[in-house]
Amino acid sequence: MGTLDTLLGERLARIERAGRLRQPRPTRMLPGGRALREGREYLDFSSNDYLGLALHPLLIERAREAAARAGTGSGASRLVTGLSEELRALEARLAAFKGTEAALVFASGWQANAATIPALLAAMPGAAVFADRLVHASMHAGLAMAGARQHRFRHNDLDHLEALLAEKGAEAPARVILAESIYSMDGDGPDLARLSVIARRHDAILYVDEAHATGVLGPRGAGLSASVPGAIEVIMGTFGKALGGFGAYVAGSRRLCDYLVNAASGMVFSTALPPAAIGAIDAALDLVPDMDAERAHLTALGDRLRAGLNGLGVPSGASVSQIVPVIVGAESAAMRLSEALLADGMLASAIRPPTVAKNTSRLRIALKATHSAADVDRLLAVLGRAL
Ligand SMILES: Cc1ncc(COP(=O)(O)O)c(C=O)c1O
């Protein structure tokens, strides 16, 4: 074995000894909030296809049409030949959907955060960054790339944020606040109206990730940023979750988008989204604004699950969305529960440190509008037995 394999073998052994070795299994989503894994059908409480759009006939048809018309690849980054008429039209449509002046499409949410944050911080040398403790790994990657000074505030604790802004922000030449409108492992979010007032009061730029709210929450599924129009300078969101496609966006001012096209390395040096992905997103935007009934159903499912967990005496944190954590504490308990569900034909990921804080290991339940109340009751019955 060569030197690299030896070194990596040691690392893998260390991960395995810590009980954290992951070996993903091939899975395919099926209609009705189900999934196929190695020949067996499961109730899928793991994937983020919250509206069931990934298998919607309109998205599939428009992806197919786009590929037939324009091919399977975009050929280059947008600065070269990757900007098609369809991509430009999609960005205009997204801006209208989000209520912003402009929008830019990125290849993934990870890339959007990791590319946008360093580009923004390059424009404000010495800026102090204030990040919720639970912001996504891709934002941390962006901050690390920027070499930024970072102050973390307790999750959704806006009093703590204000105290930090007053203490650490006043002397800095600029301030940036990073948050999510719905957090991926907790299904909760900050009071965005208050957050935006705090940002104004401290002359801070507000950056909000709407990966889990886009399509699901806010007026016509436009995300929670739509409830505070004009108050968030940088809104980021993804297409790979409720919109059933792939890729991500950053929405804000025209100047922000013009700047990112020129300064965000992850956009300048990366191939633009392919035609099929653009076709599918465009079809999703035809459907999402009129899916209030699906959104109401999803809300009702979340309420039903939280009430059921409450009845079982199991904490579900401050979840207010389609993401409901079943918090069991110990890592081993979360693993056992996930395995018990698997045996009963249900996929629900066990989430453990370092993804979540110590002693808050959990199952992360991701509900979909394609689930029924009976599906949630089945889940509760299995949880009741296993717990
Ligand atoms: C809050 C948040 N931001 C960004 C991302 C990354 O998005 P993508 O999967 O499109 O790379 C995710 C997805 O896991 C997420 O949960």
mmCIF file of C-alpha atoms and ligand atoms in Angstrom:
data_model
loop_
_atom_site.group_PDB
_atom_site.id
_atom_site.type_symbol
_atom_site.label_atom_id
_atom_site.label_comp_id
_atom_site.label_asym_id
_atom_site.label_seq_id
_atom_site.Cartn_x
_atom_site.Cartn_y
_atom_site.Cartn_z
ATOM 1 C CA MET A 1 0.000 0.000 0.000
ATOM 2 C CA GLY A 2 1.311 3.494 -0.836
ATOM 3 C CA THR A 3 1.885 6.261 1.689
ATOM 4 C CA LEU A 4 -1.406 8.000 0.976
ATOM 5 C CA ASP A 5 -3.501 4.863 1.479
ATOM 6 C CA THR A 6 -1.649 4.137 4.740
ATOM 7 C CA LEU A 7 -2.341 7.625 6.052
ATOM 8 C CA LEU A 8 -5.965 7.503 4.996
ATOM 9 C CA GLY A 9 -6.375 4.035 6.458
ATOM 10 C CA GLU A 10 -5.292 5.393 9.843
ATOM 11 C CA ARG A 11 -7.804 8.216 9.563
ATOM 12 C CA LEU A 12 -10.599 5.839 8.595
ATOM 13 C CA ALA A 13 -9.755 3.533 11.494
ATOM 14 C CA ARG A 14 -9.968 6.482 13.847
ATOM 15 C CA ILE A 15 -13.391 7.447 12.481
ATOM 16 C CA GLU A 16 -14.533 3.834 12.808
ATOM 17 C CA ARG A 17 -13.308 3.571 16.411
ATOM 18 C CA ALA A 18 -15.355 6.670 17.208
ATOM 19 C CA GLY A 19 -18.391 4.863 15.738
ATOM 20 C CA ARG A 20 -18.732 7.486 13.021
ATOM 21 C CA LEU A 21 -17.814 5.639 9.863
ATOM 22 C CA ARG A 22 -20.486 6.282 7.250
ATOM 23 C CA GLN A 23 -21.264 3.921 4.418
ATOM 24 C CA PRO A 24 -24.149 5.338 2.391
ATOM 25 C CA ARG A 25 -26.430 2.865 0.625
ATOM 26 C CA PRO A 26 -27.897 3.379 -2.861
ATOM 27 C CA THR A 27 -31.426 4.761 -2.611
ATOM 28 C CA ARG A 28 -34.042 5.939 -5.108
ATOM 29 C CA MET A 29 -37.000 8.150 -4.272
ATOM 30 C CA LEU A 30 -40.439 6.784 -5.123
ATOM 31 C CA PRO A 31 -43.805 8.602 -5.291
ATOM 32 C CA GLY A 32 -45.831 9.017 -2.102
ATOM 33 C CA GLY A 33 -42.881 9.874 0.137
ATOM 34 C CA ARG A 34 -41.426 6.371 -0.302
ATOM 35 C CA ALA A 35 -37.942 5.263 -1.287
ATOM 36 C CA LEU A 36 -36.391 2.102 -2.694
ATOM 37 C CA ARG A 37 -33.221 0.798 -1.086
ATOM 38 C CA GLU A 38 -31.600 -2.464 -2.110
ATOM 39 C CA GLY A 39 -34.876 -3.963 -3.279
ATOM 40 C CA ARG A 40 -36.997 -2.913 -0.294
ATOM 41 C CA GLU A 41 -39.538 -0.088 -0.179
ATOM 42 C CA TYR A 42 -39.367 2.306 2.772
ATOM 43 C CA LEU A 43 -41.359 5.237 4.050
ATOM 44 C CA ASP A 44 -38.892 8.058 3.401
ATOM 45 C CA PHE A 45 -38.480 10.514 6.283
ATOM 46 C CA SER A 46 -34.913 11.339 5.231
ATOM 47 C CA SER A 47 -34.822 13.099 1.852
ATOM 48 C CA ASN A 48 -35.614 16.799 1.489
ATOM 49 C CA ASP A 49 -37.995 16.592 -1.467
ATOM 50 C CA TYR A 50 -40.543 18.357 0.741
ATOM 51 C CA LEU A 51 -43.171 18.964 -1.953
ATOM 52 C CA GLY A 52 -42.620 15.730 -3.862
ATOM 53 C CA LEU A 53 -41.573 17.713 -6.943
ATOM 54 C CA ALA A 54 -38.513 15.613 -7.813
ATOM 55 C CA LEU A 55 -40.834 13.014 -9.353
ATOM 56 C CA HIS A 56 -43.422 15.443 -10.741
ATOM 57 C CA PRO A 57 -44.257 14.756 -14.416
ATOM 58 C CA LEU A 58 -43.973 18.444 -15.371
ATOM 59 C CA LEU A 59 -40.422 18.758 -14.013
ATOM 60 C CA ILE A 60 -39.383 15.529 -15.717
ATOM 61 C CA GLU A 61 -40.929 16.630 -19.026
ATOM 62 C CA ARG A 62 -39.290 20.063 -18.956
ATOM 63 C CA ALA A 63 -35.905 18.600 -17.986
ATOM 64 C CA ARG A 64 -36.193 16.170 -20.893
ATOM 65 C CA GLU A 65 -37.276 18.907 -23.342
ATOM 66 C CA ALA A 66 -34.404 21.166 -22.254
ATOM 67 C CA ALA A 67 -31.825 18.406 -22.692
ATOM 68 C CA ALA A 68 -33.249 17.492 -26.107
ATOM 69 C CA ARG A 69 -33.065 21.142 -27.180
ATOM 70 C CA ALA A 70 -29.745 22.235 -25.696
ATOM 71 C CA GLY A 71 -27.782 19.118 -24.718
ATOM 72 C CA THR A 72 -26.698 17.612 -21.455
ATOM 73 C CA GLY A 73 -24.017 20.069 -20.411
ATOM 74 C CA SER A 74 -23.621 23.842 -20.321
ATOM 75 C CA GLY A 75 -20.038 23.582 -21.569
ATOM 76 C CA ALA A 76 -18.390 26.329 -19.513
ATOM 77 C CA SER A 77 -18.767 28.801 -16.690
ATOM 78 C CA ARG A 78 -21.211 31.668 -17.173
ATOM 79 C CA LEU A 79 -18.360 34.074 -17.907
ATOM 80 C CA VAL A 80 -17.423 31.986 -20.959
ATOM 81 C CA THR A 81 -20.449 30.401 -22.698
ATOM 82 C CA GLY A 82 -22.416 29.008 -19.748
ATOM 83 C CA LEU A 83 -24.978 31.825 -19.582
ATOM 84 C CA SER A 84 -27.886 30.694 -21.798
ATOM 85 C CA GLU A 85 -31.049 32.666 -22.549
ATOM 86 C CA GLU A 86 -32.898 30.139 -20.392
ATOM 87 C CA LEU A 87 -30.575 30.729 -17.423
ATOM 88 C CA ARG A 88 -30.960 34.494 -17.772
ATOM 89 C CA ALA A 89 -34.749 34.177 -17.924
ATOM 90 C CA LEU A 90 -34.724 31.854 -14.897
ATOM 91 C CA GLU A 91 -32.731 34.374 -12.865
ATOM 92 C CA ALA A 92 -35.186 37.148 -13.711
ATOM 93 C CA ARG A 93 -38.026 34.858 -12.684
ATOM 94 C CA LEU A 94 -36.318 33.974 -9.420
ATOM 95 C CA ALA A 95 -35.801 37.629 -8.567
ATOM 96 C CA ALA A 96 -39.531 38.226 -9.077
ATOM 97 C CA PHE A 97 -40.344 35.149 -6.942
ATOM 98 C CA LYS A 98 -38.076 36.341 -4.126
ATOM 99 C CA GLY A 99 -39.090 39.991 -4.440
ATOM 100 C CA THR A 100 -35.542 41.175 -5.101
ATOM 101 C CA GLU A 101 -33.961 43.236 -7.849
ATOM 102 C CA ALA A 102 -31.849 40.363 -9.169
ATOM 103 C CA ALA A 103 -30.830 36.748 -8.596
ATOM 104 C CA LEU A 104 -27.940 34.485 -9.562
ATOM 105 C CA VAL A 105 -27.953 30.728 -10.021
ATOM 106 C CA PHE A 106 -25.127 28.625 -8.546
ATOM 107 C CA ALA A 107 -24.283 24.949 -9.069
ATOM 108 C CA SER A 108 -25.155 23.953 -5.494
ATOM 109 C CA GLY A 109 -26.055 25.434 -2.153
ATOM 110 C CA TRP A 110 -22.709 24.452 -0.716
ATOM 111 C CA GLN A 111 -20.982 26.250 -3.541
ATOM 112 C CA ALA A 112 -23.233 29.322 -3.254
ATOM 113 C CA ASN A 113 -22.396 29.842 0.423
ATOM 114 C CA ALA A 114 -18.738 28.894 0.099
ATOM 115 C CA ALA A 115 -18.290 31.263 -2.858
ATOM 116 C CA THR A 116 -20.486 34.203 -1.857
ATOM 117 C CA ILE A 117 -19.266 34.717 1.709
ATOM 118 C CA PRO A 118 -15.561 35.178 0.859
ATOM 119 C CA ALA A 119 -16.462 37.415 -2.091
ATOM 120 C CA LEU A 120 -18.591 39.630 0.160
ATOM 121 C CA LEU A 121 -15.956 39.789 2.865
ATOM 122 C CA ALA A 122 -13.281 40.696 0.322
ATOM 123 C CA ALA A 123 -15.289 43.874 -0.294
ATOM 124 C CA MET A 124 -15.249 44.815 3.400
ATOM 125 C CA PRO A 125 -11.788 44.207 4.853
ATOM 126 C CA GLY A 126 -11.717 43.761 8.616
ATOM 127 C CA ALA A 127 -15.468 43.126 8.849
ATOM 128 C CA ALA A 128 -16.683 41.353 11.975
ATOM 129 C CA VAL A 129 -18.914 38.358 11.264
ATOM 130 C CA PHE A 130 -21.683 37.259 13.627
ATOM 131 C CA ALA A 131 -22.900 33.720 12.902
ATOM 132 C CA ASP A 132 -25.575 31.630 14.575
ATOM 133 C CA ARG A 133 -23.838 28.620 16.142
ATOM 134 C CA LEU A 134 -25.808 26.236 13.953
ATOM 135 C CA VAL A 135 -25.250 27.721 10.493
ATOM 136 C CA HIS A 136 -24.535 25.193 7.761
ATOM 137 C CA ALA A 137 -21.076 23.717 7.099
ATOM 138 C CA SER A 138 -20.932 25.520 3.733
ATOM 139 C CA MET A 139 -21.062 28.900 5.497
ATOM 140 C CA HIS A 140 -18.207 27.821 7.737
ATOM 141 C CA ALA A 141 -16.293 26.799 4.626
ATOM 142 C CA GLY A 142 -16.882 30.291 3.191
ATOM 143 C CA LEU A 143 -15.748 31.925 6.428
ATOM 144 C CA ALA A 144 -12.637 29.749 6.582
ATOM 145 C CA MET A 145 -11.774 30.684 2.989
ATOM 146 C CA ALA A 146 -12.207 34.339 3.860
ATOM 147 C CA GLY A 147 -10.078 33.996 7.001
ATOM 148 C CA ALA A 148 -12.810 36.008 8.706
ATOM 149 C CA ARG A 149 -13.039 37.082 12.333
ATOM 150 C CA GLN A 150 -16.092 35.226 13.543
ATOM 151 C CA HIS A 151 -18.295 35.664 16.620
ATOM 152 C CA ARG A 152 -20.837 32.927 17.177
ATOM 153 C CA PHE A 153 -24.117 33.687 18.892
ATOM 154 C CA ARG A 154 -26.222 31.084 20.692
ATOM 155 C CA HIS A 155 -28.711 29.415 18.390
ATOM 156 C CA ASN A 156 -31.582 31.813 17.584
ATOM 157 C CA ASP A 157 -30.664 33.899 20.637
ATOM 158 C CA LEU A 158 -31.038 37.449 19.319
ATOM 159 C CA ASP A 159 -30.292 38.995 22.725
ATOM 160 C CA HIS A 160 -26.913 37.279 22.603
ATOM 161 C CA LEU A 161 -26.404 38.527 19.043
ATOM 162 C CA GLU A 162 -27.154 42.110 20.112
ATOM 163 C CA ALA A 163 -24.761 41.872 23.036
ATOM 164 C CA LEU A 164 -22.004 40.562 20.739
ATOM 165 C CA LEU A 165 -22.685 43.252 18.152
ATOM 166 C CA ALA A 166 -22.417 45.923 20.805
ATOM 167 C CA GLU A 167 -19.280 44.402 22.328
ATOM 168 C CA LYS A 168 -17.355 43.236 19.261
ATOM 169 C CA GLY A 169 -18.952 45.008 16.319
ATOM 170 C CA ALA A 170 -18.776 48.693 17.143
ATOM 171 C CA GLU A 171 -15.057 49.039 16.423
ATOM 172 C CA ALA A 172 -15.116 46.982 13.206
ATOM 173 C CA PRO A 173 -15.335 48.803 9.859
ATOM 174 C CA ALA A 174 -18.318 46.625 8.859
ATOM 175 C CA ARG A 175 -20.547 43.908 10.294
ATOM 176 C CA VAL A 176 -22.155 40.838 8.711
ATOM 177 C CA ILE A 177 -24.792 38.589 10.308
ATOM 178 C CA LEU A 178 -25.177 34.996 9.067
ATOM 179 C CA ALA A 179 -28.324 33.005 9.817
ATOM 180 C CA GLU A 180 -30.776 30.542 8.300
ATOM 181 C CA SER A 181 -34.513 31.073 8.121
ATOM 182 C CA ILE A 182 -35.099 27.371 8.938
ATOM 183 C CA TYR A 183 -32.292 25.282 10.403
ATOM 184 C CA SER A 184 -31.695 21.929 8.783
ATOM 185 C CA MET A 185 -31.271 19.810 11.907
ATOM 186 C CA ASP A 186 -33.752 21.581 14.191
ATOM 187 C CA GLY A 187 -36.538 22.808 11.921
ATOM 188 C CA ASP A 188 -36.644 26.088 13.816
ATOM 189 C CA GLY A 189 -35.705 29.629 12.851
ATOM 190 C CA PRO A 190 -35.073 33.120 14.190
ATOM 191 C CA ASP A 191 -37.578 35.954 14.441
ATOM 192 C CA LEU A 192 -36.601 37.455 11.085
ATOM 193 C CA ALA A 193 -38.438 40.752 11.684
ATOM 194 C CA ARG A 194 -36.491 41.317 14.894
ATOM 195 C CA LEU A 195 -33.273 40.090 13.324
ATOM 196 C CA SER A 196 -33.609 42.657 10.547
ATOM 197 C CA VAL A 197 -34.300 45.456 13.051
ATOM 198 C CA ILE A 198 -31.141 44.466 14.957
ATOM 199 C CA ALA A 199 -29.146 44.415 11.714
ATOM 200 C CA ARG A 200 -30.335 47.960 10.881
ATOM 201 C CA ARG A 201 -29.640 49.218 14.381
ATOM 202 C CA HIS A 202 -26.049 47.983 14.219
ATOM 203 C CA ASP A 203 -25.517 48.830 10.568
ATOM 204 C CA ALA A 204 -24.896 45.165 9.759
ATOM 205 C CA ILE A 205 -25.353 43.292 6.474
ATOM 206 C CA LEU A 206 -27.852 40.459 6.855
ATOM 207 C CA TYR A 207 -27.205 37.154 5.042
ATOM 208 C CA VAL A 208 -29.924 34.480 5.333
ATOM 209 C CA ASP A 209 -29.852 30.903 4.010
ATOM 210 C CA GLU A 210 -33.327 29.758 2.956
ATOM 211 C CA ALA A 211 -32.396 26.236 1.827
ATOM 212 C CA HIS A 212 -35.156 24.621 3.895
ATOM 213 C CA ALA A 213 -37.777 27.372 3.624
ATOM 214 C CA THR A 214 -37.767 27.957 -0.139
ATOM 215 C CA GLY A 215 -40.928 26.474 -1.645
ATOM 216 C CA VAL A 216 -42.311 25.456 1.742
ATOM 217 C CA LEU A 217 -42.795 28.591 3.838
ATOM 218 C CA GLY A 218 -43.696 32.229 3.313
ATOM 219 C CA PRO A 219 -46.236 33.712 0.920
ATOM 220 C CA ARG A 220 -46.623 31.466 -2.167
ATOM 221 C CA GLY A 221 -43.698 29.417 -0.938
ATOM 222 C CA ALA A 222 -41.278 32.274 -1.586
ATOM 223 C CA GLY A 223 -39.468 31.639 1.711
ATOM 224 C CA LEU A 224 -39.592 33.483 5.024
ATOM 225 C CA SER A 225 -37.484 36.350 3.655
ATOM 226 C CA ALA A 226 -40.631 37.407 1.774
ATOM 227 C CA SER A 227 -42.211 38.267 5.133
ATOM 228 C CA VAL A 228 -39.602 41.027 5.658
ATOM 229 C CA PRO A 229 -39.377 42.534 2.161
ATOM 230 C CA GLY A 230 -36.222 44.514 1.477
ATOM 231 C CA ALA A 231 -34.750 43.788 4.916
ATOM 232 C CA ILE A 232 -32.218 41.084 3.971
ATOM 233 C CA GLU A 233 -29.339 42.110 1.720
ATOM 234 C CA VAL A 234 -28.271 38.590 0.739
ATOM 235 C CA ILE A 235 -30.801 35.761 0.456
ATOM 236 C CA MET A 236 -29.521 32.332 -0.449
ATOM 237 C CA GLY A 237 -31.591 29.239 -1.185
ATOM 238 C CA THR A 238 -31.447 25.892 -2.941
ATOM 239 C CA PHE A 239 -33.305 23.994 -5.667
ATOM 240 C CA GLY A 240 -32.325 20.512 -4.495
ATOM 241 C CA LYS A 241 -34.823 20.350 -1.660
ATOM 242 C CA ALA A 242 -38.468 21.511 -1.975
ATOM 243 C CA LEU A 243 -37.989 22.579 -5.591
ATOM 244 C CA GLY A 244 -37.163 19.024 -6.592
ATOM 245 C CA GLY A 245 -34.176 19.917 -8.776
ATOM 246 C CA PHE A 246 -30.555 20.814 -8.318
ATOM 247 C CA GLY A 247 -28.549 23.984 -7.776
ATOM 248 C CA ALA A 248 -28.973 27.125 -5.718
ATOM 249 C CA TYR A 249 -29.521 30.858 -5.896
ATOM 250 C CA VAL A 250 -28.427 34.100 -4.311
ATOM 251 C CA ALA A 251 -31.001 36.903 -4.499
ATOM 252 C CA GLY A 252 -30.500 40.579 -3.696
ATOM 253 C CA SER A 253 -29.621 43.807 -5.428
ATOM 254 C CA ARG A 254 -28.484 44.068 -9.058
ATOM 255 C CA ARG A 255 -25.154 45.360 -7.803
ATOM 256 C CA LEU A 256 -24.700 42.353 -5.506
ATOM 257 C CA CYS A 257 -25.272 39.977 -8.438
ATOM 258 C CA ASP A 258 -23.018 41.946 -10.815
ATOM 259 C CA TYR A 259 -20.308 41.866 -8.177
ATOM 260 C CA LEU A 260 -20.616 38.119 -7.504
ATOM 261 C CA VAL A 261 -20.434 37.307 -11.230
ATOM 262 C CA ASN A 262 -17.053 39.014 -11.199
ATOM 263 C CA ALA A 263 -15.734 38.153 -7.761
ATOM 264 C CA ALA A 264 -17.187 34.849 -6.490
ATOM 265 C CA SER A 265 -14.511 32.286 -7.325
ATOM 266 C CA GLY A 266 -16.946 29.373 -7.054
ATOM 267 C CA MET A 267 -18.999 30.958 -9.823
ATOM 268 C CA VAL A 268 -16.235 32.370 -12.017
ATOM 269 C CA PHE A 269 -14.330 29.076 -12.131
ATOM 270 C CA SER A 270 -17.192 26.568 -12.205
ATOM 271 C CA THR A 271 -19.344 25.230 -15.041
ATOM 272 C CA ALA A 272 -22.862 26.666 -15.184
ATOM 273 C CA LEU A 273 -25.948 24.553 -14.464
ATOM 274 C CA PRO A 274 -26.923 22.205 -17.345
ATOM 275 C CA PRO A 275 -30.084 22.770 -19.434
ATOM 276 C CA ALA A 276 -32.064 19.901 -17.847
ATOM 277 C CA ALA A 277 -31.560 21.305 -14.342
ATOM 278 C CA ILE A 278 -32.662 24.761 -15.527
ATOM 279 C CA GLY A 279 -35.739 23.272 -17.248
ATOM 280 C CA ALA A 280 -36.755 21.438 -14.069
ATOM 281 C CA ILE A 281 -36.332 24.523 -11.860
ATOM 282 C CA ASP A 282 -38.375 26.615 -14.293
ATOM 283 C CA ALA A 283 -41.162 24.011 -14.147
ATOM 284 C CA ALA A 284 -40.994 23.999 -10.326
ATOM 285 C CA LEU A 285 -41.466 27.777 -10.349
ATOM 286 C CA ASP A 286 -44.619 27.261 -12.451
ATOM 287 C CA LEU A 287 -46.030 24.992 -9.752
ATOM 288 C CA VAL A 288 -44.747 26.194 -6.369
ATOM 289 C CA PRO A 289 -46.709 29.466 -6.003
ATOM 290 C CA ASP A 290 -49.999 27.528 -6.370
ATOM 291 C CA MET A 291 -49.140 24.770 -3.897
ATOM 292 C CA ASP A 292 -50.755 26.352 -0.826
ATOM 293 C CA ALA A 293 -52.845 23.209 -0.237
ATOM 294 C CA GLU A 294 -49.681 21.063 -0.147
ATOM 295 C CA ARG A 295 -48.000 23.569 2.174
ATOM 296 C CA ALA A 296 -50.998 23.553 4.526
ATOM 297 C CA HIS A 297 -50.983 19.742 4.527
ATOM 298 C CA LEU A 298 -47.259 19.732 5.334
ATOM 299 C CA THR A 299 -47.821 22.158 8.216
ATOM 300 C CA ALA A 300 -50.609 19.930 9.552
ATOM 301 C CA LEU A 301 -48.331 16.866 9.342
ATOM 302 C CA GLY A 302 -45.630 18.709 11.297
ATOM 303 C CA ASP A 303 -48.150 19.703 13.984
ATOM 304 C CA ARG A 304 -49.439 16.125 14.163
ATOM 305 C CA LEU A 305 -45.953 14.684 14.583
ATOM 306 C CA ARG A 306 -44.944 17.244 17.233
ATOM 307 C CA ALA A 307 -48.172 16.630 19.176
ATOM 308 C CA GLY A 308 -47.594 12.870 18.985
ATOM 309 C CA LEU A 309 -43.993 13.181 20.181
ATOM 310 C CA ASN A 310 -45.153 15.412 22.986
ATOM 311 C CA GLY A 311 -47.607 12.677 23.969
ATOM 312 C CA LEU A 312 -44.711 10.194 24.035
ATOM 313 C CA GLY A 313 -42.684 12.588 26.195
ATOM 314 C CA VAL A 314 -40.006 12.993 23.509
ATOM 315 C CA PRO A 315 -38.598 16.492 22.917
ATOM 316 C CA SER A 316 -38.733 17.937 19.401
ATOM 317 C CA GLY A 317 -36.909 21.165 20.231
ATOM 318 C CA ALA A 318 -38.380 24.381 18.867
ATOM 319 C CA SER A 319 -39.341 22.913 15.475
ATOM 320 C CA VAL A 320 -41.994 24.917 13.612
ATOM 321 C CA SER A 321 -41.581 23.387 10.184
ATOM 322 C CA GLN A 322 -41.537 20.192 8.120
ATOM 323 C CA ILE A 323 -38.258 19.243 9.818
ATOM 324 C CA VAL A 324 -38.924 17.640 13.198
ATOM 325 C CA PRO A 325 -36.061 16.384 15.368
ATOM 326 C CA VAL A 326 -36.730 13.428 17.656
ATOM 327 C CA ILE A 327 -34.161 14.244 20.309
ATOM 328 C CA VAL A 328 -32.961 11.217 22.263
ATOM 329 C CA GLY A 329 -29.617 12.471 23.645
ATOM 330 C CA ALA A 330 -27.044 9.677 23.426
ATOM 331 C CA GLU A 331 -25.468 8.780 20.086
ATOM 332 C CA SER A 332 -26.116 5.081 20.668
ATOM 333 C CA ALA A 333 -29.816 5.761 21.360
ATOM 334 C CA ALA A 334 -30.160 7.672 18.077
ATOM 335 C CA MET A 335 -28.442 4.850 16.177
ATOM 336 C CA ARG A 336 -30.643 2.207 17.801
ATOM 337 C CA LEU A 337 -33.775 4.173 17.001
ATOM 338 C CA SER A 338 -32.774 4.688 13.393
ATOM 339 C CA GLU A 339 -32.131 0.941 13.067
ATOM 340 C CA ALA A 340 -35.470 0.092 14.685
ATOM 341 C CA LEU A 341 -37.230 2.303 12.146
ATOM 342 C CA LEU A 342 -35.287 0.737 9.315
ATOM 343 C CA ALA A 343 -36.401 -2.722 10.431
ATOM 344 C CA ASP A 344 -39.976 -1.422 10.363
ATOM 345 C CA GLY A 345 -39.560 -0.056 6.823
ATOM 346 C CA MET A 346 -38.779 3.613 7.547
ATOM 347 C CA LEU A 347 -35.799 5.772 6.632
ATOM 348 C CA ALA A 348 -34.909 8.417 9.216
ATOM 349 C CA SER A 349 -31.314 9.539 9.604
ATOM 350 C CA ALA A 350 -29.599 9.484 12.982
ATOM 351 C CA ILE A 351 -27.817 12.810 13.452
ATOM 352 C CA ARG A 352 -24.955 12.846 15.916
ATOM 353 C CA PRO A 353 -22.102 15.099 17.008
ATOM 354 C CA PRO A 354 -20.291 16.891 15.493
ATOM 355 C CA THR A 355 -23.291 17.710 13.276
ATOM 356 C CA VAL A 356 -25.320 18.472 16.430
ATOM 357 C CA ALA A 357 -24.256 19.341 19.974
ATOM 358 C CA LYS A 358 -23.203 16.615 22.419
ATOM 359 C CA ASN A 359 -26.136 14.878 24.135
ATOM 360 C CA THR A 360 -28.615 16.106 21.528
ATOM 361 C CA SER A 361 -28.314 13.185 19.099
ATOM 362 C CA ARG A 362 -31.550 12.702 17.268
ATOM 363 C CA LEU A 363 -33.492 11.358 14.385
ATOM 364 C CA ARG A 364 -34.098 14.036 11.822
ATOM 365 C CA ILE A 365 -37.600 13.573 10.432
ATOM 366 C CA ALA A 366 -38.161 15.343 7.116
ATOM 367 C CA LEU A 367 -41.865 15.353 6.274
ATOM 368 C CA LYS A 368 -43.159 15.654 2.740
ATOM 369 C CA ALA A 369 -46.448 16.880 1.333
ATOM 370 C CA THR A 370 -46.750 13.441 -0.274
ATOM 371 C CA HIS A 371 -46.943 11.792 3.159
ATOM 372 C CA SER A 372 -50.342 11.131 4.707
ATOM 373 C CA ALA A 373 -51.528 11.528 8.288
ATOM 374 C CA ALA A 374 -51.529 7.708 8.423
ATOM 375 C CA ASP A 375 -47.800 7.715 7.539
ATOM 376 C CA VAL A 376 -47.095 10.025 10.472
ATOM 377 C CA ASP A 377 -49.215 7.840 12.767
ATOM 378 C CA ARG A 378 -47.254 4.773 11.623
ATOM 379 C CA LEU A 379 -44.028 6.579 12.456
ATOM 380 C CA LEU A 380 -45.349 7.550 15.889
ATOM 381 C CA ALA A 381 -46.443 3.970 16.583
ATOM 382 C CA VAL A 382 -43.001 2.610 15.737
ATOM 383 C CA LEU A 383 -41.291 5.358 17.774
ATOM 384 C CA GLY A 384 -43.601 4.625 20.706
ATOM 385 C CA ARG A 385 -42.644 0.936 20.650
ATOM 386 C CA ALA A 386 -38.932 1.533 20.096
ATOM 387 C CA LEU A 387 -38.635 4.177 22.792
HETATM 388 C C1 LIG B 1 -28.891 25.192 5.301
HETATM 389 C C2 LIG B 1 -28.236 24.586 4.101
HETATM 390 N N1 LIG B 1 -27.508 25.375 3.292
HETATM 391 C C3 LIG B 1 -26.893 24.876 2.205
HETATM 392 C C4 LIG B 1 -26.996 23.542 1.869
HETATM 393 C C5 LIG B 1 -26.259 23.005 0.678
HETATM 394 O O1 LIG B 1 -27.105 22.902 -0.407
HETATM 395 P P1 LIG B 1 -26.796 21.875 -1.586
HETATM 396 O O2 LIG B 1 -27.258 20.540 -1.118
HETATM 397 O O3 LIG B 1 -27.547 22.406 -2.749
HETATM 398 O O4 LIG B 1 -25.318 21.899 -1.809
HETATM 399 C C6 LIG B 1 -27.771 22.700 2.667
HETATM 400 C C7 LIG B 1 -27.972 21.289 2.279
HETATM 401 O O5 LIG B 1 -27.607 20.360 2.802
HETATM 402 C C8 LIG B 1 -28.394 23.217 3.827
HETATM 403 O O6 LIG B 1 -29.064 22.440 4.655
#
